[in-house]
Short mmCIF file of C-alpha atoms and ligand atoms in Angstrom, two decimals:
data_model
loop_
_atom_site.label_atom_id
_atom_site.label_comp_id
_atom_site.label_asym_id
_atom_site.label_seq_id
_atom_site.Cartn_x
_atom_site.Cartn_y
_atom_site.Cartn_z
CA UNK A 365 115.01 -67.81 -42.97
CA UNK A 366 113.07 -71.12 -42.26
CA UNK A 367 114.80 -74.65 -43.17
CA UNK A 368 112.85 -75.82 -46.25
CA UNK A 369 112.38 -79.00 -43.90
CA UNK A 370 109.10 -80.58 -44.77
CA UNK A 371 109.39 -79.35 -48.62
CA UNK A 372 110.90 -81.34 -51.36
CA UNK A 373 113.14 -78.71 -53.49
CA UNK A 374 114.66 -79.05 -57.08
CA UNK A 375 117.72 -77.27 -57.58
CA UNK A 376 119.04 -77.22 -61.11
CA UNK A 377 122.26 -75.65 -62.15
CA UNK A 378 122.07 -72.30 -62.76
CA UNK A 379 124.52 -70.64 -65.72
CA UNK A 380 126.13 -67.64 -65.70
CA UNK A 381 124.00 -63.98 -67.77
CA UNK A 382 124.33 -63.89 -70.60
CA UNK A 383 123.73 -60.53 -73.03
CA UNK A 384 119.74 -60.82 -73.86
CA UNK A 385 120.89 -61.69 -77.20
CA UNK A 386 118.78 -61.19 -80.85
CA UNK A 387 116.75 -64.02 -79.77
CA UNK A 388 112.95 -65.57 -81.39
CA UNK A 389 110.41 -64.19 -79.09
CA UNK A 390 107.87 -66.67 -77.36
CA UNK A 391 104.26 -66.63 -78.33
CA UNK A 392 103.30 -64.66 -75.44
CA UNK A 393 105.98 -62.20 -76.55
CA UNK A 394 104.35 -61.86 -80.49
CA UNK A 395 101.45 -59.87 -81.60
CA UNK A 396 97.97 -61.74 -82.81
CA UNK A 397 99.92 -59.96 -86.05
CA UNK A 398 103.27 -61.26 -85.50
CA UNK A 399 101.77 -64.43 -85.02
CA UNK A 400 99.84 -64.54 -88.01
CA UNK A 401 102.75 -63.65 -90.39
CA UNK A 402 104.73 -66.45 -88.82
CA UNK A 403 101.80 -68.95 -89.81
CA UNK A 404 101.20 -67.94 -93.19
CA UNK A 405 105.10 -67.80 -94.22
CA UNK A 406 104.83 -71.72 -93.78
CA UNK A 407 101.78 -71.49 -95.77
CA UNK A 408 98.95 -72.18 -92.67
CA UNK A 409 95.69 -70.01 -92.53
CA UNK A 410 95.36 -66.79 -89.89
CA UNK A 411 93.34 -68.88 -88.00
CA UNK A 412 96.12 -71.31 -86.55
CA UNK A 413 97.96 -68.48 -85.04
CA UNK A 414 94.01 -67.94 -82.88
CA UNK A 415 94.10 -71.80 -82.61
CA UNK A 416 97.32 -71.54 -81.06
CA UNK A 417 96.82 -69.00 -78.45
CA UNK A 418 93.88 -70.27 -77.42
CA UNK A 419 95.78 -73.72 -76.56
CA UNK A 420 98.41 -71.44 -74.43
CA UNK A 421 96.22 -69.17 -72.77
CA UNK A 422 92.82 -71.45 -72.93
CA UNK A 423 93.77 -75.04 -72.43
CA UNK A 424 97.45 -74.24 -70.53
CA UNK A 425 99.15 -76.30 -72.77
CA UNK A 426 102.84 -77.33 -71.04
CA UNK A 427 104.58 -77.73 -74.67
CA UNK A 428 104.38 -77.71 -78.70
CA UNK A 429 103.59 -81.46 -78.06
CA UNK A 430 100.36 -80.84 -76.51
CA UNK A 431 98.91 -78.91 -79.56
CA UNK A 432 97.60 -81.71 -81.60
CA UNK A 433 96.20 -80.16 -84.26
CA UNK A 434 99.49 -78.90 -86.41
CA UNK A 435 101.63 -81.20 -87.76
CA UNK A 436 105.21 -82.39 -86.16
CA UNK A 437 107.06 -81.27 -88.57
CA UNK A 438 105.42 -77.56 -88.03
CA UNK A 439 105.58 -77.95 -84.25
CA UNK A 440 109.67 -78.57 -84.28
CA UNK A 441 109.50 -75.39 -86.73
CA UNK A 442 108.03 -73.21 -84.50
CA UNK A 443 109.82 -74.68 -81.17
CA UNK A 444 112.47 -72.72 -82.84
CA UNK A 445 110.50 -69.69 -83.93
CA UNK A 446 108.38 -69.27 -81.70
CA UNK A 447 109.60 -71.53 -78.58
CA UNK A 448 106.12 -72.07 -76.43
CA UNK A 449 107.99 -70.71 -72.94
CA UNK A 450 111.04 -68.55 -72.23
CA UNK A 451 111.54 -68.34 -68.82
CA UNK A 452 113.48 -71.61 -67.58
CA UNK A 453 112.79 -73.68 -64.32
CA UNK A 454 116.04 -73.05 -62.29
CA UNK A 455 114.62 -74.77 -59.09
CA UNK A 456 111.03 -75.40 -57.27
CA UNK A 457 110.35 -75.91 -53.18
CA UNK A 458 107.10 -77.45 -52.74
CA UNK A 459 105.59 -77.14 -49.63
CA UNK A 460 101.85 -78.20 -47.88
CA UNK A 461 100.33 -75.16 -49.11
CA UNK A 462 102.25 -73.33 -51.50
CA UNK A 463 105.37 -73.59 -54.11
CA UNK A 464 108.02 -71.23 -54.56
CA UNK A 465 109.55 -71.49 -58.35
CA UNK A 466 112.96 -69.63 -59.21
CA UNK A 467 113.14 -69.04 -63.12
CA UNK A 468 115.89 -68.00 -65.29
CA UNK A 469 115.25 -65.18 -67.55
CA UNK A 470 116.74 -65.19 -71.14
CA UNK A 471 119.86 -62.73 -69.70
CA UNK A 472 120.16 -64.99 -67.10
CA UNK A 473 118.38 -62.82 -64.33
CA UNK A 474 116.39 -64.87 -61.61
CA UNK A 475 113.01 -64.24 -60.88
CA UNK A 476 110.62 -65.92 -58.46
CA UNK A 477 106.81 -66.77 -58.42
CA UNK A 478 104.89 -68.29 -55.53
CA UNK A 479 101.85 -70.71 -56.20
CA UNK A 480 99.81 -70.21 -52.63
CA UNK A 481 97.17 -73.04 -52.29
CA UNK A 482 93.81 -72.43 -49.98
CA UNK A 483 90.74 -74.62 -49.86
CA UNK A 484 88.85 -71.93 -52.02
CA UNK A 485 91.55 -70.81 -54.15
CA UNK A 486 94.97 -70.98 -55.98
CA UNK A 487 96.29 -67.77 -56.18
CA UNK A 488 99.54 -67.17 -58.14
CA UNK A 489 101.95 -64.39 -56.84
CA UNK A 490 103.86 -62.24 -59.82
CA UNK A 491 107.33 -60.99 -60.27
CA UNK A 492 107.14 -57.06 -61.93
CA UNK A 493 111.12 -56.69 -61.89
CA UNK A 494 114.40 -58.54 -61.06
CA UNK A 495 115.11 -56.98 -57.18
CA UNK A 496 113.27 -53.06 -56.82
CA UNK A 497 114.39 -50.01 -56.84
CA UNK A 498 112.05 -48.90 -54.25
CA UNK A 499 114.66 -49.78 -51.21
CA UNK A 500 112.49 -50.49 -48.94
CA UNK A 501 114.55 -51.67 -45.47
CA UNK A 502 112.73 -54.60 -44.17
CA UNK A 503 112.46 -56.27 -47.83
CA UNK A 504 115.18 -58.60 -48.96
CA UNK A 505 114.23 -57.63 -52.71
CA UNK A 506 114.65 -53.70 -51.55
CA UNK A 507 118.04 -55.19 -50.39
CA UNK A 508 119.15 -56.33 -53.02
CA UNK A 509 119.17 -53.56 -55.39
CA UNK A 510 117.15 -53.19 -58.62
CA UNK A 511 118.67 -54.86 -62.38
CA UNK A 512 115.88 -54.67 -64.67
CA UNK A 513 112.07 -54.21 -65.76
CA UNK A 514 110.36 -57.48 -66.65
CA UNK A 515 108.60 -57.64 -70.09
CA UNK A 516 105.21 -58.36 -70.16
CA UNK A 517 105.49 -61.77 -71.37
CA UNK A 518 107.67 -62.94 -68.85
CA UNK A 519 105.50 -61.68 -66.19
CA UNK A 520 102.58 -63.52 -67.77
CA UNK A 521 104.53 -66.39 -68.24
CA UNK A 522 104.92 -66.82 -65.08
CA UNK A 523 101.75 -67.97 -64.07
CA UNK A 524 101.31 -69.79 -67.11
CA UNK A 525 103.88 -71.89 -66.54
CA UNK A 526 103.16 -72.07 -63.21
CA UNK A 527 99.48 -73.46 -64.22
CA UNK A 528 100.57 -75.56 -66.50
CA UNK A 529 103.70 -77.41 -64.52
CA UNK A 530 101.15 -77.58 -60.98
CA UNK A 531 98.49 -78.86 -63.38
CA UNK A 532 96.17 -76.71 -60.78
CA UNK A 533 93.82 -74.11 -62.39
CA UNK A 534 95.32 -70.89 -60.49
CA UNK A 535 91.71 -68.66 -59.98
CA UNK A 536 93.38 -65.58 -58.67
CA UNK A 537 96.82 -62.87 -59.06
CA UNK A 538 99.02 -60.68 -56.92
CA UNK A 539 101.11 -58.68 -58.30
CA UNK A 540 103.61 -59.16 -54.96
CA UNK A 541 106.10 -60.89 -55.68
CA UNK A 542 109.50 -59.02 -56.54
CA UNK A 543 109.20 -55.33 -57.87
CA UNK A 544 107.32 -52.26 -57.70
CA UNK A 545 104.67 -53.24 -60.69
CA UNK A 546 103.79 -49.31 -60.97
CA UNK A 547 107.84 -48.75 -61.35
CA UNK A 548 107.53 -50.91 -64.49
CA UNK A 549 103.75 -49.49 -65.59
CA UNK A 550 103.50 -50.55 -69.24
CA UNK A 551 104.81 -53.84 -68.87
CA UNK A 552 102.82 -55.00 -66.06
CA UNK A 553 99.61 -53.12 -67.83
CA UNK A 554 100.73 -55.20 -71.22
CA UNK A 555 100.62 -58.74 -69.03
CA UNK A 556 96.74 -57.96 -67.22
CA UNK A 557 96.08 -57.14 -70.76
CA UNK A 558 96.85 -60.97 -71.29
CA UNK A 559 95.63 -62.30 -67.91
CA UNK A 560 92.44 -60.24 -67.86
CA UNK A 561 91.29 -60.80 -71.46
CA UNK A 562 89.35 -63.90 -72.55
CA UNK A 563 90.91 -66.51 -74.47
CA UNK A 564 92.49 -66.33 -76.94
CA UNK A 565 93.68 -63.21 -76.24
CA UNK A 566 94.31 -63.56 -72.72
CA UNK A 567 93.55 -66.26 -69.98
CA UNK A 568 90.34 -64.84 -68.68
CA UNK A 569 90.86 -64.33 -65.36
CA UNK A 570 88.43 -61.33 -63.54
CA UNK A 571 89.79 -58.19 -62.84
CA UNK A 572 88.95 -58.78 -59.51
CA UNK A 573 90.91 -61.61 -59.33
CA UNK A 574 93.92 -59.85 -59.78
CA UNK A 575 95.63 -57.59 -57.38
CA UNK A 576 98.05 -54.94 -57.79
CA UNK A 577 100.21 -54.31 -54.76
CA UNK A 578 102.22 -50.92 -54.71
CA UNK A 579 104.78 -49.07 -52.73
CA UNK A 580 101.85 -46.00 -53.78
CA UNK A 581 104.03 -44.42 -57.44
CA UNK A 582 101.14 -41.62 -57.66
CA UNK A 583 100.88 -41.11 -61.33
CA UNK A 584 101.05 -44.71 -62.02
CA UNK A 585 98.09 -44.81 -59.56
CA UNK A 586 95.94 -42.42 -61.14
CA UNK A 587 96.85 -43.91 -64.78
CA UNK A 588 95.72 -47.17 -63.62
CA UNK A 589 92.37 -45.54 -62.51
CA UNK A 590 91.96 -44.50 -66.56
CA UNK A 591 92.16 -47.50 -67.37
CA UNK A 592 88.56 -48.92 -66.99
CA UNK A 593 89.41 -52.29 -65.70
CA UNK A 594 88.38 -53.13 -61.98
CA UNK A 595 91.52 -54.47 -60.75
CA UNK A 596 91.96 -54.74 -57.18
CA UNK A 597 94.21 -52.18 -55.61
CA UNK A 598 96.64 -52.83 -52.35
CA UNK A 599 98.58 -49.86 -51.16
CA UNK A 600 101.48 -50.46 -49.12
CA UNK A 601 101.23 -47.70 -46.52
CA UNK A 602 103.19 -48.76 -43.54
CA UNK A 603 102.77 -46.06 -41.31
CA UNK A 604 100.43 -43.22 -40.72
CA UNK A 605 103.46 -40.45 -40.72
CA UNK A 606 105.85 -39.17 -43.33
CA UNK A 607 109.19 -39.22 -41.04
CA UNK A 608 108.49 -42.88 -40.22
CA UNK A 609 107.35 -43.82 -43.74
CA UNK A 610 110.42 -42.48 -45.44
CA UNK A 611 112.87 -43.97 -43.13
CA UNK A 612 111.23 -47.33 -44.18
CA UNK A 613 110.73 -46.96 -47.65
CA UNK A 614 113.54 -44.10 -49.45
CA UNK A 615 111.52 -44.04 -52.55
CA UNK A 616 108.35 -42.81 -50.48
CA UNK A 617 109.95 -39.00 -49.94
CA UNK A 618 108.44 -38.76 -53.52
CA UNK A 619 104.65 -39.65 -52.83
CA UNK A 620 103.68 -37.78 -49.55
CA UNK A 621 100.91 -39.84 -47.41
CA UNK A 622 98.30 -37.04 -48.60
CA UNK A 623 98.81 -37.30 -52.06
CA UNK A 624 98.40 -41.14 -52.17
CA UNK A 625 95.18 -41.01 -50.23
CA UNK A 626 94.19 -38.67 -52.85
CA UNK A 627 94.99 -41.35 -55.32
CA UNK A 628 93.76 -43.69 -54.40
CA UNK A 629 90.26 -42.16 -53.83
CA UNK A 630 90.34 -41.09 -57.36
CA UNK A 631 91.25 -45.03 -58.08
CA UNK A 632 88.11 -46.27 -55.77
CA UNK A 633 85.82 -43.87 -57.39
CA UNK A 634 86.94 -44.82 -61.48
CA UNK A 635 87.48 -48.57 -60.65
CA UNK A 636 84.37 -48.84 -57.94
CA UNK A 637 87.01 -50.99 -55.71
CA UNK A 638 87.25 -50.39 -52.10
CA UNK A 639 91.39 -49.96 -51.77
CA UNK A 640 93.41 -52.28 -49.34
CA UNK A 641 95.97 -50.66 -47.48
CA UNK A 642 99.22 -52.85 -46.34
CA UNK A 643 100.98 -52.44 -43.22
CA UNK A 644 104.16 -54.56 -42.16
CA UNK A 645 104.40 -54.88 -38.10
CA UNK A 646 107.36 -54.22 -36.92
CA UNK A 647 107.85 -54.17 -33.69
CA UNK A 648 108.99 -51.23 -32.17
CA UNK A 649 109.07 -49.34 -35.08
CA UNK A 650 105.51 -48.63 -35.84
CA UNK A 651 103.48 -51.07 -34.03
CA UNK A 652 102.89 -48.49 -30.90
CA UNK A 653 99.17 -47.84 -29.87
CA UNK A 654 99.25 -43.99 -30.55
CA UNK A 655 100.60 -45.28 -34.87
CA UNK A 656 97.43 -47.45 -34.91
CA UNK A 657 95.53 -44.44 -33.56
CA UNK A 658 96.96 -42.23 -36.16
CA UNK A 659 96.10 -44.76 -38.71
CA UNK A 660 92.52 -45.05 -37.65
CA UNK A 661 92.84 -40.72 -37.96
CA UNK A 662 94.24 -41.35 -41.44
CA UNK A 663 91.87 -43.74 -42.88
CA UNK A 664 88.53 -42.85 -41.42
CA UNK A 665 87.67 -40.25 -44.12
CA UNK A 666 87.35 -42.79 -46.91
CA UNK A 667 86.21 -46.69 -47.21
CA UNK A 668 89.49 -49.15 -47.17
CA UNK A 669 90.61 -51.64 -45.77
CA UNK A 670 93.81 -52.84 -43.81
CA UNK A 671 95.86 -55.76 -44.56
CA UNK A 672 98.74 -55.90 -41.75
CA UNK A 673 101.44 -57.99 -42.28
CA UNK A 674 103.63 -59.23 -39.25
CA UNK A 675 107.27 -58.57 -40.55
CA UNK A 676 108.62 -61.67 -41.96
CA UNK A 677 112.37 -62.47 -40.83
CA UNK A 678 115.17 -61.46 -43.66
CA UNK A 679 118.52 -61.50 -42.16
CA UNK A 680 120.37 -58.33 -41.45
CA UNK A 681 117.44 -56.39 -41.66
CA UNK A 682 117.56 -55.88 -37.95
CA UNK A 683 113.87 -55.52 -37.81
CA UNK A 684 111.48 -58.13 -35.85
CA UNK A 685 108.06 -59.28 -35.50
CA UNK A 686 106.18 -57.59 -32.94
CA UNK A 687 104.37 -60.27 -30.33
CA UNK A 688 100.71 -62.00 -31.18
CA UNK A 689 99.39 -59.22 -28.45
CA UNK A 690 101.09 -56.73 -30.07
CA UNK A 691 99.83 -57.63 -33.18
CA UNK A 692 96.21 -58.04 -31.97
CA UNK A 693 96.11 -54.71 -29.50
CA UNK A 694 97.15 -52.88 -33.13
CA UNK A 695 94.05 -54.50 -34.75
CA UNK A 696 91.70 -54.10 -32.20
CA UNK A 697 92.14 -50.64 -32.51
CA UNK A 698 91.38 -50.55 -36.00
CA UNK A 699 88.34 -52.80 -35.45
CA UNK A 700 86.92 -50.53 -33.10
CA UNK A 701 87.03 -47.61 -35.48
CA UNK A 702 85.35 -49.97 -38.40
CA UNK A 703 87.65 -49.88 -40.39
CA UNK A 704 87.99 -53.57 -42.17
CA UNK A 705 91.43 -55.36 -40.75
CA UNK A 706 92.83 -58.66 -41.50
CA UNK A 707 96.17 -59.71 -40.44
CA UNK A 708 97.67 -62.01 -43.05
CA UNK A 709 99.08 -65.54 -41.71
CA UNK A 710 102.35 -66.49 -43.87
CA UNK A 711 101.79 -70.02 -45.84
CA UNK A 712 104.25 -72.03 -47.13
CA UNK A 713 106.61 -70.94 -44.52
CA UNK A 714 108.69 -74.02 -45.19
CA UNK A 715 109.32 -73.24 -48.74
CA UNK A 716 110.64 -69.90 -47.31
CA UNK A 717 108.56 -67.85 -49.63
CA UNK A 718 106.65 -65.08 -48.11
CA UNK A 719 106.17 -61.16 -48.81
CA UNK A 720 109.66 -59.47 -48.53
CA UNK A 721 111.86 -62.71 -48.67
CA UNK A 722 112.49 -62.91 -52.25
CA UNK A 723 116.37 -62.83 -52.98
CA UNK A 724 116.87 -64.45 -56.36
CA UNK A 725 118.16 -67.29 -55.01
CA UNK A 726 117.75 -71.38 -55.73
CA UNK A 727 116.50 -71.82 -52.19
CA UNK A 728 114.78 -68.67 -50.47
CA UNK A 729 110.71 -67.05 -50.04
CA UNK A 730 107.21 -67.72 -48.34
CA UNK A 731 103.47 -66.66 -49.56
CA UNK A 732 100.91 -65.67 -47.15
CA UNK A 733 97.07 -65.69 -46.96
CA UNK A 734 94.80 -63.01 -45.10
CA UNK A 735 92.50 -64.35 -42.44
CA UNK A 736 89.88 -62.05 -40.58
N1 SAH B 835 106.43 -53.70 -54.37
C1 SAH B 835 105.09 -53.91 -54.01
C2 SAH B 835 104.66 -55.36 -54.07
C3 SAH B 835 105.61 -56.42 -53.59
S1 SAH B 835 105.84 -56.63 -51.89
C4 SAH B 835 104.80 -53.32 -52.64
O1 SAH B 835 105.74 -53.04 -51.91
O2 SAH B 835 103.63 -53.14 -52.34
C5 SAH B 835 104.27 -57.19 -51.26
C6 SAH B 835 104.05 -56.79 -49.79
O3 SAH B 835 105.02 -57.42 -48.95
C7 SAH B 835 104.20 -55.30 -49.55
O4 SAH B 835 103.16 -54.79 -48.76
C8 SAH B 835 105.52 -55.25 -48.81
O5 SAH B 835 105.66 -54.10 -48.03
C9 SAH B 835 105.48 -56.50 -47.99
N2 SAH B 835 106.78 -56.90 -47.45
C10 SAH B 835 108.00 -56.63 -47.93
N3 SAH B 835 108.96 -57.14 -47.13
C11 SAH B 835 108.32 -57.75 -46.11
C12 SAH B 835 108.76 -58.48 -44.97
N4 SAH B 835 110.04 -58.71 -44.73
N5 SAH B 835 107.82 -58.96 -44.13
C13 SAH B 835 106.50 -58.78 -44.38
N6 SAH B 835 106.03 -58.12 -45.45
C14 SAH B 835 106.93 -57.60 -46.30
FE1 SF4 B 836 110.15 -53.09 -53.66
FE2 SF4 B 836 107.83 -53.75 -52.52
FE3 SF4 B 836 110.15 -54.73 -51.56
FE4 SF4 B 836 109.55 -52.16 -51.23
S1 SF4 B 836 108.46 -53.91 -50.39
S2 SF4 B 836 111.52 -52.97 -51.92
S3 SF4 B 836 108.49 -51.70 -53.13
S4 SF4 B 836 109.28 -55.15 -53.56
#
């Protein structure tokens, strides 16, 4: 993995799990209900509990300190209540274009989030799950085995904190960070819910700001499509056959190719969203001519698109990143068939924080952006 050389990182010390305790939830975690109980048992009106959201989800409020309009001695109440944040700040790497953060959960578990800067956007990359159970072989997260689902609070909180720490307004959201988000459906549905809706329910950011990246879990597919929001949809396909697939990704011997495709049709028709499909180069392995001919075979009979992904190095993976030709004959194949193809340039190299480097670790990832 790259030296964090021309980033500044912030290791703190992390402490050993601890049991996820009976512990006070944070606000994100609490019902509008919840919420409002809390407020009138110290004898405040319903609407405080609004007033309060809308400071965490509207204004991106970094503390209890910042909401001005209830008293101190209510404020150190709640800190203990209803403490603003639960995920802790176990390190940062700041880098030209993009910031890796490492949290620590309540049990402990480590989590990362990438904040990945462009001129026209800030776009803040989600943790579903601590590691994945999906296993995939070039992915340092599939490496490392999978510990737990993420609630929805603490993926939300995430990229509030995130917001709020960077003081920059993050306008979009993949879901690409660690995890398989459609492994962990109800969760990761409960923090769009928050994301998506308008404050003060949520922090109002378009469904087609957010993107959902998955390994392609079928029936968490089509339930998504049911759901009536137009999130953006990224498949991560990987290669155009089953043998190769499965050998890349164990968990795929579930989903056959076909019965994705079918999926995600059904998705592009309900959501009116023309699907991405990912594809990590690697070389040798499915980078060949004839695979990108296959693909074009593959994806001709429906509108998509194709996000390819030059592998990015995690050690012992014994997988590498096919040439710049190798990468651009692949493309140019696709192009010629007209089928939409990007391949995505990895930012913030020097934080080490792109797709498939995240390892739970104080210093380790690397976010990427897609150019045409
Ligand atoms: N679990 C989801 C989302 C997280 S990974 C998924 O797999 O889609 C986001 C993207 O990074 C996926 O397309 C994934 O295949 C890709 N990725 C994983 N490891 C990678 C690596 N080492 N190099 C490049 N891309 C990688
Ligand atoms: Fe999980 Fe995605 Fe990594 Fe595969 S690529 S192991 S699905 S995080």
């Amino acid at each position: 993995m790259d030296a964090p050389a021309a980033s500044t990182s912030t290791p703190v010390s992390v402490p050993a799990k601890t049991a996820l305790a009976a512990r006070p939830l944070p606000i994100t975690g609490l019902t509008e209900e919840q919420l409002v109980v809390l407020f009138k048992k110290h004898k405040e009106p319903a609407f405080r509990a609004t007033q309060l959201r809308q400071f965490v989800f509207g204004r991106g409020v970094e503390s209890y300190e910042g909401v001005t309009n209830l008293s101190k001695a209510l404020r150190e109440k709640l800190k203990v209540e209803a403490p603003m944040y639960e995920l802790e700040m176990a390190s940062t790497s700041v880098g030209d274009d993009a910031t890796k953060w490492l949290w620590k959960a309540a049990d402990g578990a480590l989590i990362e989030s990438v904040q990945i800067r462009t001129p026209d956007r800030t776009t803040s990359c989600l943790s579903s799950q601590v590691g994945c159970a999906m296993g995939c072989v070039f992915c340092a997260t599939g490496l490392s085995g999978f510990e737990r689902h993420l609630k929805g609070h603490e993926i939300v909180e995430q990229f509030l904190q995130m917001r709020s720490k960077s003081g920059n307004p993050s306008t979009h959201i993949v879901y690409m960070g660690m995890g398989e988000p459609l492994h962990n459906y109800d969760e990761v549905l409960a923090s769009i819910r928050m994301l998506n809706d308008p404050p003060p329910k949520g922090a109002g950011i378009g469904a087609r700001k957010i993107t959902i990246s998955t390994v392609g879990i079928v029936p968490g597919i089509r339930k998504l499509a049911d759901e009536k929001r137009q999130i953006e949809l990224a498949v991560s396909l990987h290669a155009p056959d089953e043998t190769t697939r499965v050998k890349l990704i164990p968990a795929a011997r579930r989903y056959p190719i076909k019965e994705i495709m079918d999926a995600v049709q059904e998705y592009s028709e309900k959501a009116r969203r023309i699907v991405t499909y990912e594809y990590v180069l690697l070389a040798g392995v499915n980078d060949h001519p004839e695979q990108a001919g296959e693909l074009v075979a593959l994806l001709q009979t429906h509108p998509c698109k194709v996000n390819l992904i030059p592998f990015n190095p995690v050690a012992d993976s014994g997988f590498q990143r096919p040439s710049i030709d190798s990468q651009e004959r692949f493309k140019n194949i696709l192009d010629r068939a007209h089928i939409p193809t990007t391949i995505r340039f990895s930012k913030g190299k020097r934080v080490d924080a792109a797709c498939g480097q995240l390892r739970r670790r104080v210093l380790a990832l690397e976010p990427e952006v897609s150019v045409s």
